Amino acid sequence: MKKIGILGSTGSIGTSALDVIRHARDKYEVVALSGYSNIELLMEQIKEFNPKYVAIGFKEGYDRIKEKYPQINLFLGEEGLKEIGKLKEVEILLTAVSGAIGIEATVEGIKSGKRIALANKETMVAAGPYINDLLKKYPKAEIIPVDSEHSAIFQSLLGGKKNEVSKLIITASGGTFRGKNLEDLKDVTVEQALKHPNWSMGRKITIDSSTLVNKGLEIIEAHELFGVDYENIEVLVHPQSIVHSMVEFKDKSVIAQLGVPDMKIPIQYAFTYPERDDNEVFETLDLRKVGTLTFEEPKREVFKGIDLAFKAGKIGKTMPAVLNAANEIAVELFLRGEIKFLEIYEIIEKAMDRHEPKEIDSVETIKMVDLETRAWVYKNYEK
């Protein structure tokens, strides 16, 4: 049985992962779980999966779990995520927490030689060069991407050699506001922005999908994961979300991975790679019902997340960390009704313009830049 630790078990990725495990109980053992504020769901998960270790984000939740499940090894806060990352009992660590908080736990997982099933974009966006250096230092560790786009690229790359790759083609649903103009977006509400047409995701990632910042982060992540130059990465809007991404090789063959829009498929693949396994929880893709697959250019003059990410990625060093941190707080402020939708781009751009990029020599450098950027956004935009 594969021994699994899940960071962010109460989020959309975490609950999907537990659904995969629920339907394959003879193949997986849940050793560790972590949650932040959804204490009721976390306690239900503890009851069902009986993990040996649990991390919780706040003291009240810690006390409640300690009282009800005194046998559990319980951790509190960000340090708790790191402790789970270190656990020898965990073979595969699914990092599904949102934000830069997941970076240090991933670092600990790499140092302890684990497979990292990576669903935390910020790890490679903010700390990609540092993480890649660590992977060279700890060759027993490996990262298998869980994001549907990067899982698709990972799988498609198996169709050829690295030196045969011509370009990566990342697909995007287009988000809630596909086809809209700047004038259409001036006064959109939080409720409108959260109505994603294809995917059921958390609030932050749904907003990121609406701004296409999410796709921008995926560009940086793809560059770091697969070592492909930014000039050889492109984005296509694919509203049906059936083709999850593609790789073009030098002979102009294009290999793609297709499937229903269901995160459980790439989650299980990260658990089972290099094997593939059946699971009754999966839905079969019926292309007859889909009917038509369409592709179009993203409207980059409207959805500026793509170009901001290309700019940050090409500058490199700590600039992607600034992009990520500024976006996180901008999205938070938008969800709280304190800024307008289009101000998200303004905040990211101004945060990047004021930053002097630094070499990433430690996690502390990333944390310092991350905290400083967040503080600047709060100071200038929080009401």
CSV table of C-alpha atoms in Angstrom, one decimal:
chain,number,residue,atom,x,y,z
A,1,MET,CA,0.0,0.0,0.0
A,2,LYS,CA,1.2,3.5,-0.9
A,3,LYS,CA,1.5,5.7,2.1
A,4,ILE,CA,0.0,9.2,1.4
A,5,GLY,CA,0.2,12.6,3.1
A,6,ILE,CA,-2.1,15.3,1.9
A,7,LEU,CA,-1.5,19.0,2.6
A,8,GLY,CA,-4.7,20.8,2.1
A,9,SER,CA,-7.1,17.9,2.5
A,10,THR,CA,-10.2,20.1,2.9
A,11,GLY,CA,-9.7,22.0,-0.3
A,12,SER,CA,-11.0,20.9,-3.8
A,13,ILE,CA,-7.8,19.0,-4.7
A,14,GLY,CA,-7.5,17.4,-1.3
A,15,THR,CA,-11.1,16.2,-1.2
A,16,SER,CA,-10.7,14.9,-4.8
A,17,ALA,CA,-7.6,13.0,-3.7
A,18,LEU,CA,-9.5,11.4,-0.8
A,19,ASP,CA,-12.2,10.4,-3.2
A,20,VAL,CA,-9.6,8.6,-5.4
A,21,ILE,CA,-8.3,6.9,-2.2
A,22,ARG,CA,-11.9,6.1,-1.0
A,23,HIS,CA,-12.5,4.0,-4.1
A,24,ALA,CA,-9.1,2.2,-3.9
A,25,ARG,CA,-8.8,1.4,-0.2
A,26,ASP,CA,-6.6,-1.6,-0.8
A,27,LYS,CA,-3.9,0.5,-2.6
A,28,TYR,CA,-3.5,3.5,-0.4
A,29,GLU,CA,-3.0,4.4,3.3
A,30,VAL,CA,-3.6,7.9,4.5
A,31,VAL,CA,-0.8,8.7,6.9
A,32,ALA,CA,-1.2,12.4,7.3
A,33,LEU,CA,-3.7,15.2,6.6
A,34,SER,CA,-3.7,18.9,7.0
A,35,GLY,CA,-6.4,21.5,6.9
A,36,TYR,CA,-6.7,25.2,7.8
A,37,SER,CA,-10.1,26.5,8.8
A,38,ASN,CA,-12.6,23.9,7.8
A,39,ILE,CA,-12.4,22.1,11.1
A,40,GLU,CA,-15.7,20.2,10.6
A,41,LEU,CA,-14.7,18.6,7.3
A,42,LEU,CA,-11.2,17.8,8.6
A,43,MET,CA,-12.7,16.0,11.6
A,44,GLU,CA,-14.9,14.0,9.3
A,45,GLN,CA,-11.8,13.1,7.3
A,46,ILE,CA,-9.9,12.0,10.4
A,47,LYS,CA,-12.8,9.8,11.4
A,48,GLU,CA,-13.0,8.2,8.0
A,49,PHE,CA,-9.3,7.8,7.1
A,50,ASN,CA,-7.7,7.5,10.6
A,51,PRO,CA,-4.4,9.3,9.8
A,52,LYS,CA,-1.6,9.0,12.3
A,53,TYR,CA,-0.6,12.7,11.8
A,54,VAL,CA,-2.7,15.9,11.4
A,55,ALA,CA,-1.8,19.5,11.0
A,56,ILE,CA,-4.3,22.3,11.6
A,57,GLY,CA,-4.0,26.0,10.9
A,58,PHE,CA,-5.4,27.6,14.0
A,59,LYS,CA,-5.4,27.0,17.8
A,60,GLU,CA,-9.1,26.5,18.3
A,61,GLY,CA,-9.2,23.7,15.8
A,62,TYR,CA,-6.1,22.2,17.3
A,63,ASP,CA,-7.7,22.1,20.7
A,64,ARG,CA,-10.9,20.5,19.3
A,65,ILE,CA,-9.0,17.8,17.5
A,66,LYS,CA,-6.7,17.1,20.5
A,67,GLU,CA,-9.8,16.6,22.7
A,68,LYS,CA,-11.7,14.3,20.3
A,69,TYR,CA,-8.7,12.4,18.9
A,70,PRO,CA,-6.0,12.3,21.6
A,71,GLN,CA,-4.2,9.4,19.9
A,72,ILE,CA,-3.2,11.6,16.9
A,73,ASN,CA,0.1,13.3,16.5
A,74,LEU,CA,-1.1,16.8,16.1
A,75,PHE,CA,0.8,19.8,14.6
A,76,LEU,CA,-0.2,23.5,14.5
A,77,GLY,CA,0.3,26.1,11.7
A,78,GLU,CA,2.9,26.4,9.0
A,79,GLU,CA,5.4,24.4,11.1
A,80,GLY,CA,2.9,21.6,11.1
A,81,LEU,CA,3.1,21.4,7.3
A,82,LYS,CA,6.9,21.2,7.5
A,83,GLU,CA,6.7,18.4,10.0
A,84,ILE,CA,4.4,16.4,7.7
A,85,GLY,CA,6.8,17.0,4.9
A,86,LYS,CA,9.6,15.4,7.0
A,87,LEU,CA,7.7,12.3,7.9
A,88,LYS,CA,9.5,9.1,7.0
A,89,GLU,CA,6.2,7.2,6.9
A,90,VAL,CA,4.9,9.3,4.1
A,91,GLU,CA,6.0,8.0,0.6
A,92,ILE,CA,3.9,10.4,-1.5
A,93,LEU,CA,3.2,14.0,-0.4
A,94,LEU,CA,0.4,15.7,-2.1
A,95,THR,CA,0.9,19.5,-1.7
A,96,ALA,CA,-2.5,21.0,-2.3
A,97,VAL,CA,-2.4,24.0,0.0
A,98,SER,CA,-3.0,27.3,-1.7
A,99,GLY,CA,-0.3,30.0,-1.7
A,100,ALA,CA,3.4,30.3,-0.8
A,101,ILE,CA,2.7,28.5,2.5
A,102,GLY,CA,3.3,25.2,0.7
A,103,ILE,CA,6.9,25.9,-0.3
A,104,GLU,CA,8.7,24.9,2.9
A,105,ALA,CA,6.7,21.7,3.3
A,106,THR,CA,7.7,20.7,-0.3
A,107,VAL,CA,11.3,21.5,0.5
A,108,GLU,CA,11.2,19.2,3.5
A,109,GLY,CA,9.5,16.5,1.4
A,110,ILE,CA,12.3,16.7,-1.2
A,111,LYS,CA,15.0,16.5,1.5
A,112,SER,CA,13.4,13.4,2.8
A,113,GLY,CA,13.4,11.8,-0.6
A,114,LYS,CA,9.7,11.7,-1.3
A,115,ARG,CA,7.6,11.8,-4.4
A,116,ILE,CA,5.9,15.2,-4.4
A,117,ALA,CA,2.5,15.2,-6.1
A,118,LEU,CA,2.6,18.9,-6.8
A,119,ALA,CA,-0.7,20.8,-6.9
A,120,ASN,CA,0.7,24.0,-5.3
A,121,LYS,CA,1.6,26.3,-8.2
A,122,GLU,CA,3.5,28.7,-6.0
A,123,THR,CA,6.2,26.2,-5.2
A,124,MET,CA,7.7,26.3,-8.7
A,125,VAL,CA,6.5,29.9,-9.5
A,126,ALA,CA,8.2,31.6,-6.5
A,127,ALA,CA,10.9,29.1,-5.8
A,128,GLY,CA,11.5,27.1,-9.1
A,129,PRO,CA,15.3,27.6,-9.4
A,130,TYR,CA,15.8,26.7,-5.7
A,131,ILE,CA,13.6,23.7,-5.9
A,132,ASN,CA,15.3,22.4,-9.1
A,133,ASP,CA,18.7,22.8,-7.3
A,134,LEU,CA,17.3,20.7,-4.4
A,135,LEU,CA,16.1,18.0,-6.7
A,136,LYS,CA,19.6,17.6,-8.1
A,137,LYS,CA,21.0,17.5,-4.5
A,138,TYR,CA,18.4,14.9,-3.4
A,139,PRO,CA,18.0,12.6,-6.4
A,140,LYS,CA,15.7,10.1,-4.7
A,141,ALA,CA,13.0,12.8,-4.6
A,142,GLU,CA,10.8,13.6,-7.6
A,143,ILE,CA,8.0,15.9,-8.5
A,144,ILE,CA,5.0,14.6,-10.5
A,145,PRO,CA,2.7,17.6,-11.4
A,146,VAL,CA,-1.0,17.4,-10.5
A,147,ASP,CA,-2.3,20.5,-12.2
A,148,SER,CA,-4.3,19.2,-15.2
A,149,GLU,CA,-2.2,21.2,-17.7
A,150,HIS,CA,1.2,20.2,-16.3
A,151,SER,CA,0.1,16.6,-15.9
A,152,ALA,CA,-0.9,16.6,-19.5
A,153,ILE,CA,2.5,18.0,-20.6
A,154,PHE,CA,4.3,15.5,-18.3
A,155,GLN,CA,2.4,12.6,-20.0
A,156,SER,CA,2.8,14.0,-23.5
A,157,LEU,CA,6.5,14.4,-23.1
A,158,LEU,CA,6.7,10.6,-22.7
A,159,GLY,CA,6.1,10.5,-26.5
A,160,GLY,CA,9.6,11.8,-27.3
A,161,LYS,CA,13.0,12.9,-26.0
A,162,LYS,CA,13.6,16.2,-24.3
A,163,ASN,CA,15.9,17.4,-27.2
A,164,GLU,CA,13.1,16.7,-29.6
A,165,VAL,CA,10.6,19.1,-28.1
A,166,SER,CA,9.7,22.1,-30.2
A,167,LYS,CA,7.2,23.8,-27.9
A,168,LEU,CA,4.6,23.4,-25.1
A,169,ILE,CA,1.0,24.4,-25.7
A,170,ILE,CA,-0.9,25.1,-22.5
A,171,THR,CA,-4.6,25.2,-22.9
A,172,ALA,CA,-7.0,27.5,-20.9
A,173,SER,CA,-10.8,27.3,-20.5
A,174,GLY,CA,-10.8,31.1,-20.9
A,175,GLY,CA,-12.4,31.5,-17.5
A,176,THR,CA,-15.7,33.1,-16.5
A,177,PHE,CA,-15.3,36.1,-18.8
A,178,ARG,CA,-13.9,34.5,-22.0
A,179,GLY,CA,-14.5,36.9,-24.9
A,180,LYS,CA,-15.2,39.9,-22.8
A,181,ASN,CA,-13.7,43.4,-23.3
A,182,LEU,CA,-12.2,45.8,-20.8
A,183,GLU,CA,-15.4,47.8,-20.7
A,184,ASP,CA,-17.3,44.6,-19.8
A,185,LEU,CA,-15.0,43.9,-16.9
A,186,LYS,CA,-15.0,47.3,-15.2
A,187,ASP,CA,-17.8,46.6,-12.7
A,188,VAL,CA,-18.0,42.8,-12.5
A,189,THR,CA,-19.0,41.4,-9.1
A,190,VAL,CA,-17.3,38.7,-7.0
A,191,GLU,CA,-20.3,36.4,-7.6
A,192,GLN,CA,-20.0,36.8,-11.4
A,193,ALA,CA,-16.2,36.1,-11.3
A,194,LEU,CA,-16.7,32.9,-9.3
A,195,LYS,CA,-19.0,31.2,-11.9
A,196,HIS,CA,-16.5,29.1,-13.7
A,197,PRO,CA,-18.0,27.3,-16.7
A,198,ASN,CA,-16.1,24.0,-16.5
A,199,TRP,CA,-14.3,23.4,-13.2
A,200,SER,CA,-15.3,23.3,-9.6
A,201,MET,CA,-12.4,24.9,-7.7
A,202,GLY,CA,-11.6,27.0,-4.7
A,203,ARG,CA,-12.4,30.7,-4.7
A,204,LYS,CA,-8.9,32.0,-5.3
A,205,ILE,CA,-8.0,29.7,-8.2
A,206,THR,CA,-11.4,30.5,-9.8
A,207,ILE,CA,-10.6,34.2,-9.7
A,208,ASP,CA,-7.1,33.5,-11.1
A,209,SER,CA,-8.8,31.6,-13.9
A,210,SER,CA,-11.0,34.6,-14.6
A,211,THR,CA,-8.0,37.0,-14.8
A,212,LEU,CA,-5.9,34.4,-16.7
A,213,VAL,CA,-3.2,35.0,-14.0
A,214,ASN,CA,-3.6,31.3,-13.3
A,215,LYS,CA,-2.5,30.6,-16.8
A,216,GLY,CA,0.4,33.0,-16.4
A,217,LEU,CA,1.5,31.1,-13.2
A,218,GLU,CA,1.3,27.9,-15.2
A,219,ILE,CA,3.6,29.3,-17.9
A,220,ILE,CA,6.3,30.0,-15.2
A,221,GLU,CA,5.6,26.6,-13.6
A,222,ALA,CA,6.0,24.8,-17.0
A,223,HIS,CA,9.3,26.6,-17.6
A,224,GLU,CA,10.6,25.5,-14.3
A,225,LEU,CA,9.2,21.9,-14.3
A,226,PHE,CA,10.2,21.0,-17.9
A,227,GLY,CA,13.2,23.3,-18.7
A,228,VAL,CA,11.6,24.8,-21.8
A,229,ASP,CA,12.4,28.4,-22.8
A,230,TYR,CA,9.6,30.9,-22.5
A,231,GLU,CA,9.8,31.6,-26.2
A,232,ASN,CA,8.7,28.0,-26.7
A,233,ILE,CA,5.6,28.1,-24.5
A,234,GLU,CA,2.3,29.3,-25.8
A,235,VAL,CA,-1.3,29.5,-24.5
A,236,LEU,CA,-4.5,28.5,-26.4
A,237,VAL,CA,-8.0,29.1,-25.1
A,238,HIS,CA,-9.9,25.8,-25.4
A,239,PRO,CA,-13.4,26.3,-23.9
A,240,GLN,CA,-14.4,22.6,-23.7
A,241,SER,CA,-11.5,21.8,-21.3
A,242,ILE,CA,-11.0,18.4,-22.9
A,243,VAL,CA,-7.5,18.8,-24.3
A,244,HIS,CA,-5.6,19.5,-21.1
A,245,SER,CA,-2.3,20.6,-22.9
A,246,MET,CA,-0.1,19.5,-25.8
A,247,VAL,CA,3.6,19.1,-26.8
A,248,GLU,CA,4.8,19.8,-30.3
A,249,PHE,CA,7.9,17.9,-31.3
A,250,LYS,CA,10.5,18.9,-33.9
A,251,ASP,CA,8.9,16.7,-36.5
A,252,LYS,CA,5.7,18.8,-36.0
A,253,SER,CA,3.9,15.9,-34.4
A,254,VAL,CA,1.7,17.2,-31.6
A,255,ILE,CA,0.9,14.9,-28.7
A,256,ALA,CA,-1.9,15.8,-26.3
A,257,GLN,CA,-3.6,14.4,-23.2
A,258,LEU,CA,-7.4,14.4,-23.3
A,259,GLY,CA,-9.9,13.6,-20.6
A,260,VAL,CA,-13.1,14.8,-18.9
A,261,PRO,CA,-12.5,17.9,-16.7
A,262,ASP,CA,-11.8,16.0,-13.5
A,263,MET,CA,-8.8,16.6,-11.2
A,264,LYS,CA,-9.1,13.0,-9.9
A,265,ILE,CA,-7.4,11.7,-13.0
A,266,PRO,CA,-4.1,13.6,-12.7
A,267,ILE,CA,-4.1,13.1,-8.9
A,268,GLN,CA,-4.2,9.4,-9.3
A,269,TYR,CA,-1.6,9.4,-12.1
A,270,ALA,CA,0.8,11.3,-9.7
A,271,PHE,CA,0.2,8.5,-7.2
A,272,THR,CA,0.6,5.6,-9.6
A,273,TYR,CA,3.2,6.8,-12.2
A,274,PRO,CA,4.7,5.2,-14.2
A,275,GLU,CA,1.8,2.7,-14.1
A,276,ARG,CA,-1.9,3.6,-14.9
A,277,ASP,CA,-4.7,2.1,-12.9
A,278,ASP,CA,-8.5,1.8,-13.1
A,279,ASN,CA,-10.7,3.5,-10.6
A,280,GLU,CA,-14.5,3.4,-10.6
A,281,VAL,CA,-14.6,7.0,-9.6
A,282,PHE,CA,-13.4,8.1,-13.1
A,283,GLU,CA,-15.8,9.1,-15.9
A,284,THR,CA,-15.1,7.9,-19.4
A,285,LEU,CA,-14.5,10.6,-22.1
A,286,ASP,CA,-17.2,10.3,-24.8
A,287,LEU,CA,-16.0,12.4,-27.7
A,288,ARG,CA,-19.3,11.8,-29.5
A,289,LYS,CA,-21.1,13.8,-26.7
A,290,VAL,CA,-18.4,16.5,-26.7
A,291,GLY,CA,-18.9,16.9,-30.5
A,292,THR,CA,-16.6,19.8,-31.2
A,293,LEU,CA,-13.2,20.9,-29.9
A,294,THR,CA,-12.3,24.5,-30.5
A,295,PHE,CA,-9.2,26.6,-30.0
A,296,GLU,CA,-8.6,30.4,-30.0
A,297,GLU,CA,-6.0,33.0,-29.1
A,298,PRO,CA,-6.4,34.5,-25.6
A,299,LYS,CA,-7.3,38.2,-25.5
A,300,ARG,CA,-4.0,39.3,-23.9
A,301,GLU,CA,-4.8,43.0,-24.1
A,302,VAL,CA,-7.8,42.4,-21.8
A,303,PHE,CA,-6.6,39.5,-19.7
A,304,LYS,CA,-3.1,40.7,-18.8
A,305,GLY,CA,-2.2,37.8,-16.5
A,306,ILE,CA,-0.4,36.0,-19.3
A,307,ASP,CA,1.9,38.9,-20.3
A,308,LEU,CA,2.6,39.9,-16.7
A,309,ALA,CA,3.8,36.3,-16.1
A,310,PHE,CA,6.0,36.2,-19.2
A,311,LYS,CA,7.6,39.5,-18.0
A,312,ALA,CA,8.2,38.2,-14.5
A,313,GLY,CA,9.4,34.8,-15.7
A,314,LYS,CA,11.9,36.3,-18.2
A,315,ILE,CA,13.3,38.7,-15.5
A,316,GLY,CA,13.5,35.7,-13.2
A,317,LYS,CA,15.2,35.7,-9.8
A,318,THR,CA,12.6,36.8,-7.2
A,319,MET,CA,10.3,38.6,-9.7
A,320,PRO,CA,7.9,35.6,-10.1
A,321,ALA,CA,7.6,35.5,-6.3
A,322,VAL,CA,6.5,39.2,-6.4
A,323,LEU,CA,3.9,38.4,-9.1
A,324,ASN,CA,2.5,35.6,-7.0
A,325,ALA,CA,2.4,37.4,-3.7
A,326,ALA,CA,0.9,40.6,-5.2
A,327,ASN,CA,-1.8,38.5,-7.0
A,328,GLU,CA,-2.7,36.6,-3.8
A,329,ILE,CA,-3.4,39.7,-1.9
A,330,ALA,CA,-5.1,41.5,-4.8
A,331,VAL,CA,-7.5,38.5,-5.2
A,332,GLU,CA,-8.1,38.5,-1.5
A,333,LEU,CA,-9.0,42.2,-1.6
A,334,PHE,CA,-11.2,41.6,-4.6
A,335,LEU,CA,-13.1,38.8,-2.9
A,336,ARG,CA,-13.6,41.1,0.1
A,337,GLY,CA,-15.0,43.8,-2.1
A,338,GLU,CA,-12.2,46.3,-1.5
A,339,ILE,CA,-10.9,46.6,-5.0
A,340,LYS,CA,-12.4,46.2,-8.5
A,341,PHE,CA,-11.6,43.2,-10.8
A,342,LEU,CA,-9.3,45.1,-13.1
A,343,GLU,CA,-7.3,46.5,-10.2
A,344,ILE,CA,-5.8,43.1,-9.7
A,345,TYR,CA,-3.7,43.7,-12.8
A,346,GLU,CA,-2.8,47.2,-11.6
A,347,ILE,CA,-1.6,45.9,-8.3
A,348,ILE,CA,0.6,43.2,-9.8
A,349,GLU,CA,2.1,45.5,-12.3
A,350,LYS,CA,3.0,48.2,-9.7
A,351,ALA,CA,4.4,45.6,-7.3
A,352,MET,CA,6.6,44.3,-10.0
A,353,ASP,CA,7.7,47.7,-11.2
A,354,ARG,CA,8.9,48.7,-7.7
A,355,HIS,CA,10.8,45.5,-7.0
A,356,GLU,CA,14.6,45.0,-7.5
A,357,PRO,CA,15.0,41.3,-8.3
A,358,LYS,CA,17.3,39.2,-6.0
A,359,GLU,CA,19.0,35.9,-6.5
A,360,ILE,CA,17.2,33.0,-4.7
A,361,ASP,CA,19.8,31.5,-2.4
A,362,SER,CA,17.4,30.2,0.3
A,363,VAL,CA,13.7,29.8,1.2
A,364,GLU,CA,14.2,32.8,3.6
A,365,THR,CA,14.9,35.0,0.6
A,366,ILE,CA,11.6,34.0,-1.0
A,367,LYS,CA,9.7,34.4,2.3
A,368,MET,CA,11.2,37.9,2.8
A,369,VAL,CA,10.2,39.1,-0.7
A,370,ASP,CA,6.8,37.4,-0.3
A,371,LEU,CA,6.1,39.1,3.0
A,372,GLU,CA,7.4,42.5,1.8
A,373,THR,CA,5.2,42.4,-1.3
A,374,ARG,CA,2.1,41.5,0.7
A,375,ALA,CA,2.8,44.3,3.2
A,376,TRP,CA,3.1,46.8,0.4
A,377,VAL,CA,-0.2,45.7,-1.3
A,378,TYR,CA,-2.0,45.8,2.0
A,379,LYS,CA,-0.6,49.3,2.9
A,380,ASN,CA,-1.6,50.8,-0.5
A,381,TYR,CA,-4.9,49.1,-1.3
A,382,GLU,CA,-6.6,47.7,1.8
A,383,LYS,CA,-9.5,49.8,3.0
